[in-house]
């Protein structure tokens, strides 16, 4: 029996009907453009959140987290409403709410995606629950439909105005590949990302500086992109070239312009990165990662001193490319670096953080892994 099924059994007194898991993610490139209909290129990491679930008949939700000493929280399905519930439990309740689970469930969650590291632990939680519900209640929803539903849960129930990238990759990723995702229609292409044979590694540096997307910085960036679209009278920032956008600078206020400029240039960088990967040109990929970081730091202004120090130190240590990932204002950076330099790079970043008086960073590496799955019992 799967470990979580055993714990479920001792908590609820019977075996779960389904166990499902969904991974966190890193984004290779394509940052802050999922909500502008862009292409993004994330991959799933090997850390997952697992959920064990059974149906109930009394309209109650009984929910526990293996990380919270297995205290059981109870909610009534007919009282579910946006923003109700413990803050961590909201991610789960939101998915049950959106998927219209009407009989009740009990569930135990085991979250192994590092929290607050910008690696989408919340999407992993939402998607594991969505997979379990889809299976248990035979909803027959496609992965695309589940992605839209989980995003809606996070937007409407939890109250975080995220885009569609994290949930999509958590659901649709394939091992060995980065997922080229068209955020407009959720079509995908798997782009092989096989760096080990090149002697390369993708080092993930968790700065331990914690961001909160709900804090307003994220929503404000989104609003700027929407303002640029409305003022220019276009359908989305996806539908304008860098040259055409630059030519219309005078129509936008400086902040709106520069934020939109990040978006249009990042859209191009994603497609260039796909070309670079298809040509096995990792120097070019590294260059694009660096450009992406500079754009996020200087134009979109969502980086922070910890992220910049991690990126700069990694580059000093021979990384061929490095950038912040995710929403920003903390969280993780990635560095594409020769395997033989990894240890030296980690030590240098640790030293630099200590000298700067920052928290101790954490390091991970992960190969591109599979997306969400139901685990056979
Ligand atoms: C967060 C959001 C995503 C995306 C990224 C930035 O992770 O959840 O939808 O916007 O930030 O690329």
Tab-separated table of C-alpha atoms in Angstrom, residues 6 34 62 108 166 183 260 308 317 351:
chain	number	residue	atom	x	y	z
A	6	UNK	CA	-1.545	3.789	5.080
A	34	UNK	CA	0.948	33.467	-19.369
A	62	UNK	CA	-12.855	16.262	6.159
A	108	UNK	CA	-5.207	13.595	3.293
A	166	UNK	CA	1.568	26.484	-13.219
A	183	UNK	CA	-1.488	29.984	-22.961
A	260	UNK	CA	4.509	45.752	-21.888
A	308	UNK	CA	19.854	39.218	-8.303
A	317	UNK	CA	30.894	30.913	-11.197
A	351	UNK	CA	28.986	32.727	0.994
